Structure formats: C-alpha cells, structure tokens
Backbone as JSON Lines, residues from 0, in Angstrom:
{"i":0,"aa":"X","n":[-10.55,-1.08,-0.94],"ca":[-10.24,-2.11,-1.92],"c":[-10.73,-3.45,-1.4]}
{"i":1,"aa":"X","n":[-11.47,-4.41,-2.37],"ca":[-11.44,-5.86,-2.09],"c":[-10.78,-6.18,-2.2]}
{"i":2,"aa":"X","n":[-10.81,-7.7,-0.82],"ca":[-9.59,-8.9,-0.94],"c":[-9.08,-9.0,-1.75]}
{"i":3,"aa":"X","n":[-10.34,-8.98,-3.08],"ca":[-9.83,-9.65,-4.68],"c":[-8.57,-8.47,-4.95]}
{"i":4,"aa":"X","n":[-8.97,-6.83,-4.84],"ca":[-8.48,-6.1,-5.38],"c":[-7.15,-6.16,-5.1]}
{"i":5,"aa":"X","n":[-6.83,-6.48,-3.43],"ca":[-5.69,-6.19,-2.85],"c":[-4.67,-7.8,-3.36]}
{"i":6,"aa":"X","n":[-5.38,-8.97,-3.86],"ca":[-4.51,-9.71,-4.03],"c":[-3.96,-9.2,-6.04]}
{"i":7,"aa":"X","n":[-4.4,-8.6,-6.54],"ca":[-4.13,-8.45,-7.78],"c":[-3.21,-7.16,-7.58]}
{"i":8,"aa":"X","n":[-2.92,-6.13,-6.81],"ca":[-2.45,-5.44,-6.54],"c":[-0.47,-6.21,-5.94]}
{"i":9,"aa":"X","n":[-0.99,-6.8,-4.95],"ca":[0.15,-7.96,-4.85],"c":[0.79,-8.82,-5.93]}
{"i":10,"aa":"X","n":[-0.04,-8.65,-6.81],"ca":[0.52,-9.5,-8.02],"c":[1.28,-8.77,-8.85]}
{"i":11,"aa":"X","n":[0.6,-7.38,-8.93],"ca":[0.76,-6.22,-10.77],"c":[0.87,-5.34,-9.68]}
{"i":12,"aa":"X","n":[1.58,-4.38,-10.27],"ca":[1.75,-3.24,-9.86],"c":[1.04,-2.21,-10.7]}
{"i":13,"aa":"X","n":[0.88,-2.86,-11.41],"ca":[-0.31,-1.94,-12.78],"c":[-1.52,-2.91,-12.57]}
{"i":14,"aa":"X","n":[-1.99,-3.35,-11.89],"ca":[-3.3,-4.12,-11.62],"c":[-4.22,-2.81,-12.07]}
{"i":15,"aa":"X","n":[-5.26,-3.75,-12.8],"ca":[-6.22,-2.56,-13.29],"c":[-7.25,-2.59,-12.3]}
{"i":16,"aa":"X","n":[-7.65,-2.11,-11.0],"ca":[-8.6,-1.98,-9.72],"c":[-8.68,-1.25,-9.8]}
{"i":17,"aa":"X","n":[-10.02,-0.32,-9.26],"ca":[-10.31,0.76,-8.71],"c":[-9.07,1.64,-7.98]}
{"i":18,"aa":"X","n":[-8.63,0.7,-7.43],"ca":[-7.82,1.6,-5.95],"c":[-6.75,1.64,-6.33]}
{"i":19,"aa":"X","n":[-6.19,1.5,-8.07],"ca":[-4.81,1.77,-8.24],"c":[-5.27,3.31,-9.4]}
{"i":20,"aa":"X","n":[-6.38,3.83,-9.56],"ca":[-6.75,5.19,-10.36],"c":[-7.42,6.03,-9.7]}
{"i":21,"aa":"X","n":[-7.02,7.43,-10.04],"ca":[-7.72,8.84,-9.64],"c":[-7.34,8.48,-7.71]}
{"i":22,"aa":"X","n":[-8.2,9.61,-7.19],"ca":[-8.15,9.64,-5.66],"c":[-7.49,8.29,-4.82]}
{"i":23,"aa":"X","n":[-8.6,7.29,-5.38],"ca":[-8.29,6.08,-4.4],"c":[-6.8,5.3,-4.65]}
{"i":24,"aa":"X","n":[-6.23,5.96,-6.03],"ca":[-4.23,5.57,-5.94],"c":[-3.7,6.24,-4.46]}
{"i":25,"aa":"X","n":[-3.74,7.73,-4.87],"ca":[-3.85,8.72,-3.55],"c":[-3.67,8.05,-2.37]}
{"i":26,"aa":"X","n":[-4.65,7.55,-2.04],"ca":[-4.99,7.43,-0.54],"c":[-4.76,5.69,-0.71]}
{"i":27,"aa":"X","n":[-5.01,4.95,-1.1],"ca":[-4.71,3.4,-1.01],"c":[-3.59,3.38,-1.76]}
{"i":28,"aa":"X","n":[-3.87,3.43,-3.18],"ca":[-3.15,2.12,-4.06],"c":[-1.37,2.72,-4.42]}
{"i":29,"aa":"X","n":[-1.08,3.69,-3.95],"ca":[0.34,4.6,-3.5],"c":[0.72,4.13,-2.24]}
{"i":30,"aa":"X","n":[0.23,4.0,-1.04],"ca":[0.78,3.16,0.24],"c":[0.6,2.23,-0.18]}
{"i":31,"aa":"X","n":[-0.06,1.27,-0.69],"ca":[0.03,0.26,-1.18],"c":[1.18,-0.43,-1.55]}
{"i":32,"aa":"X","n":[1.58,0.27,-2.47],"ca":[2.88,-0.44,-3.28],"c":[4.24,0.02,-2.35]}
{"i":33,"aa":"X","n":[4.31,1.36,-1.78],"ca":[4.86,1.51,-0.89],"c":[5.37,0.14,-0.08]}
{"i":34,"aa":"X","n":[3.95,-0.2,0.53],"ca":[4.44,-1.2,1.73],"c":[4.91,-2.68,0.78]}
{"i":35,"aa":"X","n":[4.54,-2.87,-0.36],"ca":[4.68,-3.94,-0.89],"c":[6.35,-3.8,-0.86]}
{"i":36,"aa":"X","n":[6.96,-2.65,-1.61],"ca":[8.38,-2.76,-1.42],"c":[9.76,-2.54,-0.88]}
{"i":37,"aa":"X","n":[8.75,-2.34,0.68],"ca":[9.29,-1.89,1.86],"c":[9.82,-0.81,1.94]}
{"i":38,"aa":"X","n":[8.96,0.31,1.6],"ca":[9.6,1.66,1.55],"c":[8.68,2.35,2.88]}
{"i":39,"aa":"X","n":[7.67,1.42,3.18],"ca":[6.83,1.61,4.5],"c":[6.69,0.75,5.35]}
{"i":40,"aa":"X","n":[6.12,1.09,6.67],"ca":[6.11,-0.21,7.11],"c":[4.85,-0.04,8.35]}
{"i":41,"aa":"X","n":[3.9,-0.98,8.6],"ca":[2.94,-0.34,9.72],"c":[3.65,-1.32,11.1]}
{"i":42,"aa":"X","n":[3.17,-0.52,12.21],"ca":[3.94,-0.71,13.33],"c":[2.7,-0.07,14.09]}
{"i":43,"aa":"X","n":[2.7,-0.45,15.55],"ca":[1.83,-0.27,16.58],"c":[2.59,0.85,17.7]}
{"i":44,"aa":"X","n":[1.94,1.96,17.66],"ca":[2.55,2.61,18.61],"c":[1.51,3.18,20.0]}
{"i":45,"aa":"X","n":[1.74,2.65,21.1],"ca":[0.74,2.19,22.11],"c":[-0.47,1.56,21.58]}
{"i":46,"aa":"X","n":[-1.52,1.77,21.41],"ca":[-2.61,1.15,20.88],"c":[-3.43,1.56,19.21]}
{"i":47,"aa":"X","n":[-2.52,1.84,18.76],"ca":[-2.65,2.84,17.29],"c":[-1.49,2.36,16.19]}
{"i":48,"aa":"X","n":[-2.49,1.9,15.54],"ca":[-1.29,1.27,13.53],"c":[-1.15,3.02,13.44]}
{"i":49,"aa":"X","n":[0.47,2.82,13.14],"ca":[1.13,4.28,12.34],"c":[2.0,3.44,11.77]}
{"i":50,"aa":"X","n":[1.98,4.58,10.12],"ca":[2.44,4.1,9.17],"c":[3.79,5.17,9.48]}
{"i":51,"aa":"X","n":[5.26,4.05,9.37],"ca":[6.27,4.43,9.05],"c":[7.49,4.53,8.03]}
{"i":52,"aa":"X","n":[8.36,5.85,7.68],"ca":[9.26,5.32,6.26],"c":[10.19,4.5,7.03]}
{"i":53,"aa":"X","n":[10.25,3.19,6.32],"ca":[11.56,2.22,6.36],"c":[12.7,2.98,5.73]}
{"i":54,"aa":"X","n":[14.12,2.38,5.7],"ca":[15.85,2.81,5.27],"c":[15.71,1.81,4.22]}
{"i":55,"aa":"X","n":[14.71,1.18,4.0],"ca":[14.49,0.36,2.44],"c":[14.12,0.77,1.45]}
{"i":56,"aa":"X","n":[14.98,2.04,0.78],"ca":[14.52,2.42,0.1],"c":[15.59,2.06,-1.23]}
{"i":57,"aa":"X","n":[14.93,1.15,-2.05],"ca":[15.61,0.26,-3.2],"c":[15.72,1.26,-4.72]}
C-alpha cells in the first residue's frame, strides 16, 4: 500500500484502495484495521517485528 493508501485507510475503514479488496485485504488491509483498533500490536522480539493479539479486544 501507498503512504497515500495507508493514510486513507487511517481515515475510512471502507477506504476504497487497492489494499482494502480481494487478496491484498487478506494480507494488508485486515491487519491493518486490526492494528488501527488495537486488536494487534507489533513489538520487537530480539531483532525481528512480530505481530501480536493485544486483550483489546473492543
């Protein structure tokens, strides 16, 4: 996703981007919103981003 995409994504949750339809929801625009509403969270574990579930689940 572009900058552009990822700030309209931050905005809408129905942002019409590429990376919120077909595959690329999948794999981006589903963690995506995830982390937007803290139901994820990325964290560094030794030298490696892993994505974790937060207890924020609203």
């Amino acid at each position: 996703a572009s900058s552009a995409d990822i700030d309209l994504i931050a905005m809408d949750d129905n942002a019409d981007v590429p990376a919120m339809h077909g595959w690329r929801q999948e794999i981006f625009g589903d963690p995506a919103l995830a982390l937007k509403r803290g139901r994820i969270a990325i964290t560094m574990k030794g030298r490696r981003a892993v994505i974790v579930e937060t207890a924020a689940a609203p």
